[in-house]
Every structure is written in structure tokens, then in C-alpha cells.
Amino acid sequence: MNLLQCGEAGRAGRAAARREQLVSVARRLFAEQGFHGTGVAQLAAESGIKVGQIYRDFADKEAIVAAIVESDLAIFLNDQDMTRAIETRDIPALREWLREFLRCGSDGEPDPLFAEIMAEAARNERIRGIAHTINRSVSGALMRVLVALAPAASQAEERSRLCDMILTMGAGVLYRRIGDPDFEEAATFRRLIAVLDAHVDALIAPAPDPIFENSRCGFVTPR
């Protein structure tokens, strides 16, 4: 690597660190004060990054939200572990990934930023587009795992139904964590994961065709 390349690498590293610092501050302020309650001037004051530099790194506040979402999704989806488990078809690891997916990154605390993004999506087309991107990314990751568990083309409909069920249960967990003070999280997770495991069992080990259970036809499955 020559001196010019070293200089470019150093600038790129400083730019990445600056963006990471701003995203971290923005995540906290958006969660505490809301999207509209947080101005770029406050982001600059809290992060130590000048307003002009913020606008050079991000076109607007929506672009900062998009960067937050991208960062959080990478952590939530745990893509490296998921990809490794898919490539090796590690069934126990894939099933555990699904359980963690359903737990929605639970640490016992609601995620006010999630609520803020969903509320803003109802009135802000850019944020609504970001919310749609979240849904597509999450759904795509979930389907990749389900395909690894049950790759047969004949199982496509079952995979689609299970994907929809998991997404719906996960969204319900997030909303209840935010809005239901009586939400018994641990007990709910035990019940939901039992349901998930039962459906995964049925997906990867489907019941035999009833014709093979018909003793009169001479096709009794050994017990």
C-alpha cells in the first residue's frame, strides 16, 4: 500500500467513525425525543459533528433513520451466523436462529425507536419506505432459513404460511412490549416458541400420507 492509499484508507476510516458516532447519538435522541422533536442542530451539539458535515454525510434526517435501521438489522438478523448455518444445513442452529428471531432481540425493555419509526411511517412517505425495506429484509432472511430447513418445492406453501405466522407473532411481541404494561414476556415467549417448534417439526418431518396408514391396503407403517 502506497502513501496515497494509506491517506485514503485513513480518511475512509475517520468518515466511517464519524457516521457511526452520529448514528449512535441519533438513535438515542430519536428514541428519547421523537423524530420531529430532534433537530439537526441538536444532533450536531450532542455528537460534536458540525451541521455542515452532517449534511455532507446524510442528505436529511430520514437518511439517518435509514442508517440506524441498516445497522440494527445487521445485528438483529445475525447474518453471518445465519449464512453459516444455511450453508452447512445445521438444523439445530437454524432452529435456534428462528427462536431468537421470535424473541425480537428481547432484553426485557421496549424499543421506543421502533414505535417512533412505525408512528412516523403513517405520515412520512420516506419513513414508510424505510419500514417497507425492514419488512422485506426481515421476511427475506426468514424465508432463507425456512428454505434451508425444508427445501422441497412442494413445501413452498407451508414455508410461506409459517413465514407469515412468525412475522405476525414477532410484530405482536414488539407492540405488546411497547404498549402493554401487563405483558408477561417470559411466559409468552415459552408459549410462542412451543408453537414455533411444533410448526417447524411439521415442516421438516411431515406426517406420512394417510394411505400408508391404511392396514386394509397392506401399507401399515412400522411402529
PDB file of C-alpha atoms in Angstrom:
ATOM      1  CA  MET A   1       0.000   0.000   0.000  1.00  0.00           C
ATOM      2  CA  ASN A   2       1.489   3.373  -1.021  1.00  0.00           C
ATOM      3  CA  LEU A   3       1.195   6.688   0.841  1.00  0.00           C
ATOM      4  CA  LEU A   4      -1.781   7.814  -1.241  1.00  0.00           C
ATOM      5  CA  GLN A   5      -3.659   4.618  -0.466  1.00  0.00           C
ATOM      6  CA  CYS A   6      -2.798   4.968   3.232  1.00  0.00           C
ATOM      7  CA  GLY A   7      -4.205   8.502   3.228  1.00  0.00           C
ATOM      8  CA  GLU A   8      -7.413   7.394   1.515  1.00  0.00           C
ATOM      9  CA  ALA A   9      -7.846   4.496   3.946  1.00  0.00           C
ATOM     10  CA  GLY A  10      -7.342   6.837   6.885  1.00  0.00           C
ATOM     11  CA  ARG A  11      -9.948   9.298   5.596  1.00  0.00           C
ATOM     12  CA  ALA A  12     -12.406   6.483   4.942  1.00  0.00           C
ATOM     13  CA  GLY A  13     -11.884   5.168   8.465  1.00  0.00           C
ATOM     14  CA  ARG A  14     -12.448   8.611  10.012  1.00  0.00           C
ATOM     15  CA  ALA A  15     -15.572   9.119   7.905  1.00  0.00           C
ATOM     16  CA  ALA A  16     -16.954   5.733   8.994  1.00  0.00           C
ATOM     17  CA  ALA A  17     -16.223   6.522  12.652  1.00  0.00           C
ATOM     18  CA  ARG A  18     -17.920   9.914  12.296  1.00  0.00           C
ATOM     19  CA  ARG A  19     -21.026   8.386  10.755  1.00  0.00           C
ATOM     20  CA  GLU A  20     -21.125   5.720  13.452  1.00  0.00           C
ATOM     21  CA  GLN A  21     -20.899   8.392  16.147  1.00  0.00           C
ATOM     22  CA  LEU A  22     -23.760  10.374  14.631  1.00  0.00           C
ATOM     23  CA  VAL A  23     -25.944   7.298  14.180  1.00  0.00           C
ATOM     24  CA  SER A  24     -25.395   6.337  17.823  1.00  0.00           C
ATOM     25  CA  VAL A  25     -26.370   9.805  19.055  1.00  0.00           C
ATOM     26  CA  ALA A  26     -29.351   9.992  16.680  1.00  0.00           C
ATOM     27  CA  ARG A  27     -30.644   6.590  17.809  1.00  0.00           C
ATOM     28  CA  ARG A  28     -30.700   7.801  21.417  1.00  0.00           C
ATOM     29  CA  LEU A  29     -32.226  11.215  20.705  1.00  0.00           C
ATOM     30  CA  PHE A  30     -34.885   9.911  18.296  1.00  0.00           C
ATOM     31  CA  ALA A  31     -35.919   7.343  20.908  1.00  0.00           C
ATOM     32  CA  GLU A  32     -35.996   9.892  23.732  1.00  0.00           C
ATOM     33  CA  GLN A  33     -37.491  12.897  21.963  1.00  0.00           C
ATOM     34  CA  GLY A  34     -39.030  11.574  18.770  1.00  0.00           C
ATOM     35  CA  PHE A  35     -38.128  12.208  15.171  1.00  0.00           C
ATOM     36  CA  HIS A  36     -39.747  15.638  14.989  1.00  0.00           C
ATOM     37  CA  GLY A  37     -38.503  16.645  18.420  1.00  0.00           C
ATOM     38  CA  THR A  38     -34.872  16.206  17.425  1.00  0.00           C
ATOM     39  CA  GLY A  39     -33.281  18.807  15.164  1.00  0.00           C
ATOM     40  CA  VAL A  40     -30.062  18.610  13.207  1.00  0.00           C
ATOM     41  CA  ALA A  41     -28.599  21.377  15.373  1.00  0.00           C
ATOM     42  CA  GLN A  42     -29.125  19.218  18.453  1.00  0.00           C
ATOM     43  CA  LEU A  43     -27.607  16.219  16.707  1.00  0.00           C
ATOM     44  CA  ALA A  44     -24.572  18.376  15.946  1.00  0.00           C
ATOM     45  CA  ALA A  45     -24.296  19.641  19.527  1.00  0.00           C
ATOM     46  CA  GLU A  46     -24.636  16.172  21.063  1.00  0.00           C
ATOM     47  CA  SER A  47     -22.309  14.420  18.614  1.00  0.00           C
ATOM     48  CA  GLY A  48     -19.680  17.152  18.254  1.00  0.00           C
ATOM     49  CA  ILE A  49     -20.073  16.998  14.463  1.00  0.00           C
ATOM     50  CA  LYS A  50     -20.748  20.243  12.615  1.00  0.00           C
ATOM     51  CA  VAL A  51     -24.112  20.727  10.909  1.00  0.00           C
ATOM     52  CA  GLY A  52     -22.474  21.158   7.510  1.00  0.00           C
ATOM     53  CA  GLN A  53     -20.596  17.888   7.905  1.00  0.00           C
ATOM     54  CA  ILE A  54     -23.792  16.089   8.929  1.00  0.00           C
ATOM     55  CA  TYR A  55     -25.443  17.197   5.702  1.00  0.00           C
ATOM     56  CA  ARG A  56     -22.405  16.065   3.721  1.00  0.00           C
ATOM     57  CA  ASP A  57     -22.703  12.604   5.272  1.00  0.00           C
ATOM     58  CA  PHE A  58     -26.515  12.395   5.257  1.00  0.00           C
ATOM     59  CA  ALA A  59     -28.934  14.139   2.922  1.00  0.00           C
ATOM     60  CA  ASP A  60     -31.563  14.580   5.654  1.00  0.00           C
ATOM     61  CA  LYS A  61     -32.885  13.107   8.916  1.00  0.00           C
ATOM     62  CA  GLU A  62     -34.619  10.306   7.028  1.00  0.00           C
ATOM     63  CA  ALA A  63     -31.231   9.201   5.701  1.00  0.00           C
ATOM     64  CA  ILE A  64     -30.006   8.999   9.304  1.00  0.00           C
ATOM     65  CA  VAL A  65     -33.007   6.814  10.192  1.00  0.00           C
ATOM     66  CA  ALA A  66     -32.146   4.566   7.239  1.00  0.00           C
ATOM     67  CA  ALA A  67     -28.566   4.207   8.538  1.00  0.00           C
ATOM     68  CA  ILE A  68     -29.863   3.353  12.029  1.00  0.00           C
ATOM     69  CA  VAL A  69     -32.173   0.710  10.590  1.00  0.00           C
ATOM     70  CA  GLU A  70     -29.409  -0.798   8.449  1.00  0.00           C
ATOM     71  CA  SER A  71     -27.110  -1.061  11.456  1.00  0.00           C
ATOM     72  CA  ASP A  72     -29.775  -2.527  13.743  1.00  0.00           C
ATOM     73  CA  LEU A  73     -30.961  -5.034  11.134  1.00  0.00           C
ATOM     74  CA  ALA A  74     -27.441  -6.351  10.654  1.00  0.00           C
ATOM     75  CA  ILE A  75     -27.229  -7.058  14.389  1.00  0.00           C
ATOM     76  CA  PHE A  76     -30.778  -8.403  14.719  1.00  0.00           C
ATOM     77  CA  LEU A  77     -30.594 -10.765  11.740  1.00  0.00           C
ATOM     78  CA  ASN A  78     -27.133 -12.056  12.743  1.00  0.00           C
ATOM     79  CA  ASP A  79     -26.457 -12.627   9.062  1.00  0.00           C
ATOM     80  CA  GLN A  80     -23.041 -14.288   9.373  1.00  0.00           C
ATOM     81  CA  ASP A  81     -24.260 -16.989  11.754  1.00  0.00           C
ATOM     82  CA  MET A  82     -27.405 -17.458   9.667  1.00  0.00           C
ATOM     83  CA  THR A  83     -25.428 -17.822   6.432  1.00  0.00           C
ATOM     84  CA  ARG A  84     -23.030 -20.310   8.017  1.00  0.00           C
ATOM     85  CA  ALA A  85     -25.929 -22.410   9.337  1.00  0.00           C
ATOM     86  CA  ILE A  86     -27.664 -22.337   5.936  1.00  0.00           C
ATOM     87  CA  GLU A  87     -24.503 -23.362   4.047  1.00  0.00           C
ATOM     88  CA  THR A  88     -23.944 -26.350   6.359  1.00  0.00           C
ATOM     89  CA  ARG A  89     -27.684 -27.018   6.824  1.00  0.00           C
ATOM     90  CA  ASP A  90     -27.121 -27.011  10.580  1.00  0.00           C
ATOM     91  CA  ILE A  91     -30.699 -27.792  11.642  1.00  0.00           C
ATOM     92  CA  PRO A  92     -30.250 -27.110  15.390  1.00  0.00           C
ATOM     93  CA  ALA A  93     -28.563 -23.755  14.648  1.00  0.00           C
ATOM     94  CA  LEU A  94     -31.284 -22.779  12.173  1.00  0.00           C
ATOM     95  CA  ARG A  95     -33.996 -23.629  14.685  1.00  0.00           C
ATOM     96  CA  GLU A  96     -32.241 -21.606  17.367  1.00  0.00           C
ATOM     97  CA  TRP A  97     -31.969 -18.680  14.929  1.00  0.00           C
ATOM     98  CA  LEU A  98     -35.754 -18.837  14.469  1.00  0.00           C
ATOM     99  CA  ARG A  99     -36.300 -18.822  18.237  1.00  0.00           C
ATOM    100  CA  GLU A 100     -34.055 -15.789  18.624  1.00  0.00           C
ATOM    101  CA  PHE A 101     -35.865 -14.140  15.721  1.00  0.00           C
ATOM    102  CA  LEU A 102     -39.171 -14.626  17.531  1.00  0.00           C
ATOM    103  CA  ARG A 103     -37.732 -13.177  20.731  1.00  0.00           C
ATOM    104  CA  CYS A 104     -37.127  -9.970  18.725  1.00  0.00           C
ATOM    105  CA  GLY A 105     -33.856  -9.201  20.455  1.00  0.00           C
ATOM    106  CA  SER A 106     -35.573  -9.061  23.825  1.00  0.00           C
ATOM    107  CA  ASP A 107     -33.589  -7.564  26.678  1.00  0.00           C
ATOM    108  CA  GLY A 108     -36.645  -7.005  28.831  1.00  0.00           C
ATOM    109  CA  GLU A 109     -37.113  -3.432  27.649  1.00  0.00           C
ATOM    110  CA  PRO A 110     -39.408  -1.973  24.975  1.00  0.00           C
ATOM    111  CA  ASP A 111     -37.850  -0.363  21.914  1.00  0.00           C
ATOM    112  CA  PRO A 112     -39.137   3.217  21.715  1.00  0.00           C
ATOM    113  CA  LEU A 113     -37.304   3.817  18.434  1.00  0.00           C
ATOM    114  CA  PHE A 114     -39.299   1.027  16.779  1.00  0.00           C
ATOM    115  CA  ALA A 115     -42.514   2.687  17.945  1.00  0.00           C
ATOM    116  CA  GLU A 116     -41.310   6.060  16.682  1.00  0.00           C
ATOM    117  CA  ILE A 117     -40.466   4.691  13.237  1.00  0.00           C
ATOM    118  CA  MET A 118     -43.837   2.929  12.939  1.00  0.00           C
ATOM    119  CA  ALA A 119     -45.711   6.070  14.021  1.00  0.00           C
ATOM    120  CA  GLU A 120     -43.736   8.265  11.633  1.00  0.00           C
ATOM    121  CA  ALA A 121     -44.349   5.800   8.783  1.00  0.00           C
ATOM    122  CA  ALA A 122     -48.047   6.644   8.940  1.00  0.00           C
ATOM    123  CA  ARG A 123     -47.375  10.262   7.913  1.00  0.00           C
ATOM    124  CA  ASN A 124     -43.950  10.333   6.260  1.00  0.00           C
ATOM    125  CA  GLU A 125     -43.553   8.623   2.885  1.00  0.00           C
ATOM    126  CA  ARG A 126     -39.760   8.324   3.225  1.00  0.00           C
ATOM    127  CA  ILE A 127     -40.024   6.637   6.615  1.00  0.00           C
ATOM    128  CA  ARG A 128     -42.813   4.411   5.271  1.00  0.00           C
ATOM    129  CA  GLY A 129     -40.393   3.315   2.552  1.00  0.00           C
ATOM    130  CA  ILE A 130     -37.812   2.503   5.228  1.00  0.00           C
ATOM    131  CA  ALA A 131     -40.415   0.472   7.140  1.00  0.00           C
ATOM    132  CA  HIS A 132     -41.178  -1.463   3.956  1.00  0.00           C
ATOM    133  CA  THR A 133     -37.459  -2.113   3.500  1.00  0.00           C
ATOM    134  CA  ILE A 134     -37.323  -3.500   7.044  1.00  0.00           C
ATOM    135  CA  ASN A 135     -40.204  -5.844   6.284  1.00  0.00           C
ATOM    136  CA  ARG A 136     -38.668  -7.058   3.033  1.00  0.00           C
ATOM    137  CA  SER A 137     -35.253  -7.639   4.613  1.00  0.00           C
ATOM    138  CA  VAL A 138     -36.657  -9.475   7.617  1.00  0.00           C
ATOM    139  CA  SER A 139     -39.044 -11.561   5.524  1.00  0.00           C
ATOM    140  CA  GLY A 140     -36.269 -12.443   3.072  1.00  0.00           C
ATOM    141  CA  ALA A 141     -33.931 -13.591   5.852  1.00  0.00           C
ATOM    142  CA  LEU A 142     -36.680 -15.658   7.437  1.00  0.00           C
ATOM    143  CA  MET A 143     -37.526 -17.336   4.148  1.00  0.00           C
ATOM    144  CA  ARG A 144     -33.862 -18.225   3.526  1.00  0.00           C
ATOM    145  CA  VAL A 145     -33.796 -20.090   6.833  1.00  0.00           C
ATOM    146  CA  LEU A 146     -37.093 -21.846   6.142  1.00  0.00           C
ATOM    147  CA  VAL A 147     -35.901 -22.917   2.684  1.00  0.00           C
ATOM    148  CA  ALA A 148     -32.761 -24.364   4.275  1.00  0.00           C
ATOM    149  CA  LEU A 149     -34.926 -26.309   6.723  1.00  0.00           C
ATOM    150  CA  ALA A 150     -37.399 -27.539   4.115  1.00  0.00           C
ATOM    151  CA  PRO A 151     -36.010 -27.080   0.588  1.00  0.00           C
ATOM    152  CA  ALA A 152     -38.551 -29.121  -1.407  1.00  0.00           C
ATOM    153  CA  ALA A 153     -40.560 -27.180  -3.971  1.00  0.00           C
ATOM    154  CA  SER A 154     -43.677 -28.967  -2.727  1.00  0.00           C
ATOM    155  CA  GLN A 155     -43.185 -27.287   0.659  1.00  0.00           C
ATOM    156  CA  ALA A 156     -43.337 -23.727  -0.698  1.00  0.00           C
ATOM    157  CA  GLU A 157     -46.864 -23.075   0.546  1.00  0.00           C
ATOM    158  CA  GLU A 158     -46.070 -24.417   4.019  1.00  0.00           C
ATOM    159  CA  ARG A 159     -42.934 -22.252   4.168  1.00  0.00           C
ATOM    160  CA  SER A 160     -44.922 -19.174   3.155  1.00  0.00           C
ATOM    161  CA  ARG A 161     -47.591 -19.790   5.793  1.00  0.00           C
ATOM    162  CA  LEU A 162     -45.002 -20.345   8.514  1.00  0.00           C
ATOM    163  CA  CYS A 163     -43.087 -17.211   7.468  1.00  0.00           C
ATOM    164  CA  ASP A 164     -46.257 -15.155   7.723  1.00  0.00           C
ATOM    165  CA  MET A 165     -47.083 -16.649  11.124  1.00  0.00           C
ATOM    166  CA  ILE A 166     -43.624 -15.919  12.550  1.00  0.00           C
ATOM    167  CA  LEU A 167     -43.622 -12.348  11.230  1.00  0.00           C
ATOM    168  CA  THR A 168     -47.057 -11.717  12.722  1.00  0.00           C
ATOM    169  CA  MET A 169     -46.117 -13.181  16.097  1.00  0.00           C
ATOM    170  CA  GLY A 170     -42.886 -11.194  16.165  1.00  0.00           C
ATOM    171  CA  ALA A 171     -44.674  -7.933  15.384  1.00  0.00           C
ATOM    172  CA  GLY A 172     -47.190  -8.690  18.112  1.00  0.00           C
ATOM    173  CA  VAL A 173     -44.370  -9.198  20.618  1.00  0.00           C
ATOM    174  CA  LEU A 174     -42.840  -5.827  19.706  1.00  0.00           C
ATOM    175  CA  TYR A 175     -46.128  -3.957  20.022  1.00  0.00           C
ATOM    176  CA  ARG A 176     -47.069  -5.617  23.315  1.00  0.00           C
ATOM    177  CA  ARG A 177     -43.619  -4.931  24.734  1.00  0.00           C
ATOM    178  CA  ILE A 178     -44.176  -1.242  23.999  1.00  0.00           C
ATOM    179  CA  GLY A 179     -47.841  -0.785  24.860  1.00  0.00           C
ATOM    180  CA  ASP A 180     -48.911  -3.474  27.327  1.00  0.00           C
ATOM    181  CA  PRO A 181     -47.684  -2.915  30.905  1.00  0.00           C
ATOM    182  CA  ASP A 182     -49.108  -6.314  31.886  1.00  0.00           C
ATOM    183  CA  PHE A 183     -47.239  -8.189  29.174  1.00  0.00           C
ATOM    184  CA  GLU A 184     -45.741 -11.327  30.738  1.00  0.00           C
ATOM    185  CA  GLU A 185     -42.846 -11.637  28.362  1.00  0.00           C
ATOM    186  CA  ALA A 186     -41.142 -14.796  29.585  1.00  0.00           C
ATOM    187  CA  ALA A 187     -44.347 -16.808  29.747  1.00  0.00           C
ATOM    188  CA  THR A 188     -45.450 -15.536  26.347  1.00  0.00           C
ATOM    189  CA  PHE A 189     -42.135 -16.493  24.772  1.00  0.00           C
ATOM    190  CA  ARG A 190     -42.381 -20.017  26.172  1.00  0.00           C
ATOM    191  CA  ARG A 191     -45.824 -20.440  24.618  1.00  0.00           C
ATOM    192  CA  LEU A 192     -44.875 -18.872  21.285  1.00  0.00           C
ATOM    193  CA  ILE A 193     -41.670 -20.868  20.967  1.00  0.00           C
ATOM    194  CA  ALA A 194     -43.591 -24.078  21.702  1.00  0.00           C
ATOM    195  CA  VAL A 195     -45.935 -23.179  18.833  1.00  0.00           C
ATOM    196  CA  LEU A 196     -42.979 -22.335  16.581  1.00  0.00           C
ATOM    197  CA  ASP A 197     -41.169 -25.591  17.369  1.00  0.00           C
ATOM    198  CA  ALA A 198     -44.293 -27.627  16.636  1.00  0.00           C
ATOM    199  CA  HIS A 199     -44.719 -25.972  13.244  1.00  0.00           C
ATOM    200  CA  VAL A 200     -41.037 -26.423  12.382  1.00  0.00           C
ATOM    201  CA  ASP A 201     -41.297 -30.100  13.364  1.00  0.00           C
ATOM    202  CA  ALA A 202     -44.238 -30.487  10.986  1.00  0.00           C
ATOM    203  CA  LEU A 203     -42.350 -28.647   8.234  1.00  0.00           C
ATOM    204  CA  ILE A 204     -39.138 -30.667   8.349  1.00  0.00           C
ATOM    205  CA  ALA A 205     -40.743 -34.031   9.178  1.00  0.00           C
ATOM    206  CA  PRO A 206     -44.186 -34.019   7.543  1.00  0.00           C
ATOM    207  CA  ALA A 207     -46.666 -36.705   8.548  1.00  0.00           C
ATOM    208  CA  PRO A 208     -46.848 -39.726   6.227  1.00  0.00           C
ATOM    209  CA  ASP A 209     -49.569 -39.851   3.639  1.00  0.00           C
ATOM    210  CA  PRO A 210     -52.708 -41.373   5.218  1.00  0.00           C
ATOM    211  CA  ILE A 211     -52.741 -44.079   2.533  1.00  0.00           C
ATOM    212  CA  PHE A 212     -49.716 -45.637   4.194  1.00  0.00           C
ATOM    213  CA  GLU A 213     -51.635 -45.890   7.465  1.00  0.00           C
ATOM    214  CA  ASN A 214     -54.393 -47.973   5.859  1.00  0.00           C
ATOM    215  CA  SER A 215     -53.885 -51.540   7.052  1.00  0.00           C
ATOM    216  CA  ARG A 216     -56.519 -52.866   4.680  1.00  0.00           C
ATOM    217  CA  CYS A 217     -54.258 -51.918   1.761  1.00  0.00           C
ATOM    218  CA  GLY A 218     -51.260 -53.627   3.291  1.00  0.00           C
ATOM    219  CA  PHE A 219     -49.261 -50.412   3.733  1.00  0.00           C
ATOM    220  CA  VAL A 220     -49.048 -50.228   7.507  1.00  0.00           C
ATOM    221  CA  THR A 221     -46.108 -48.071   8.610  1.00  0.00           C
ATOM    222  CA  PRO A 222     -43.982 -49.941  11.186  1.00  0.00           C
ATOM    223  CA  ARG A 223     -44.410 -48.541  14.685  1.00  0.00           C
TER     224      ARG A 223
END
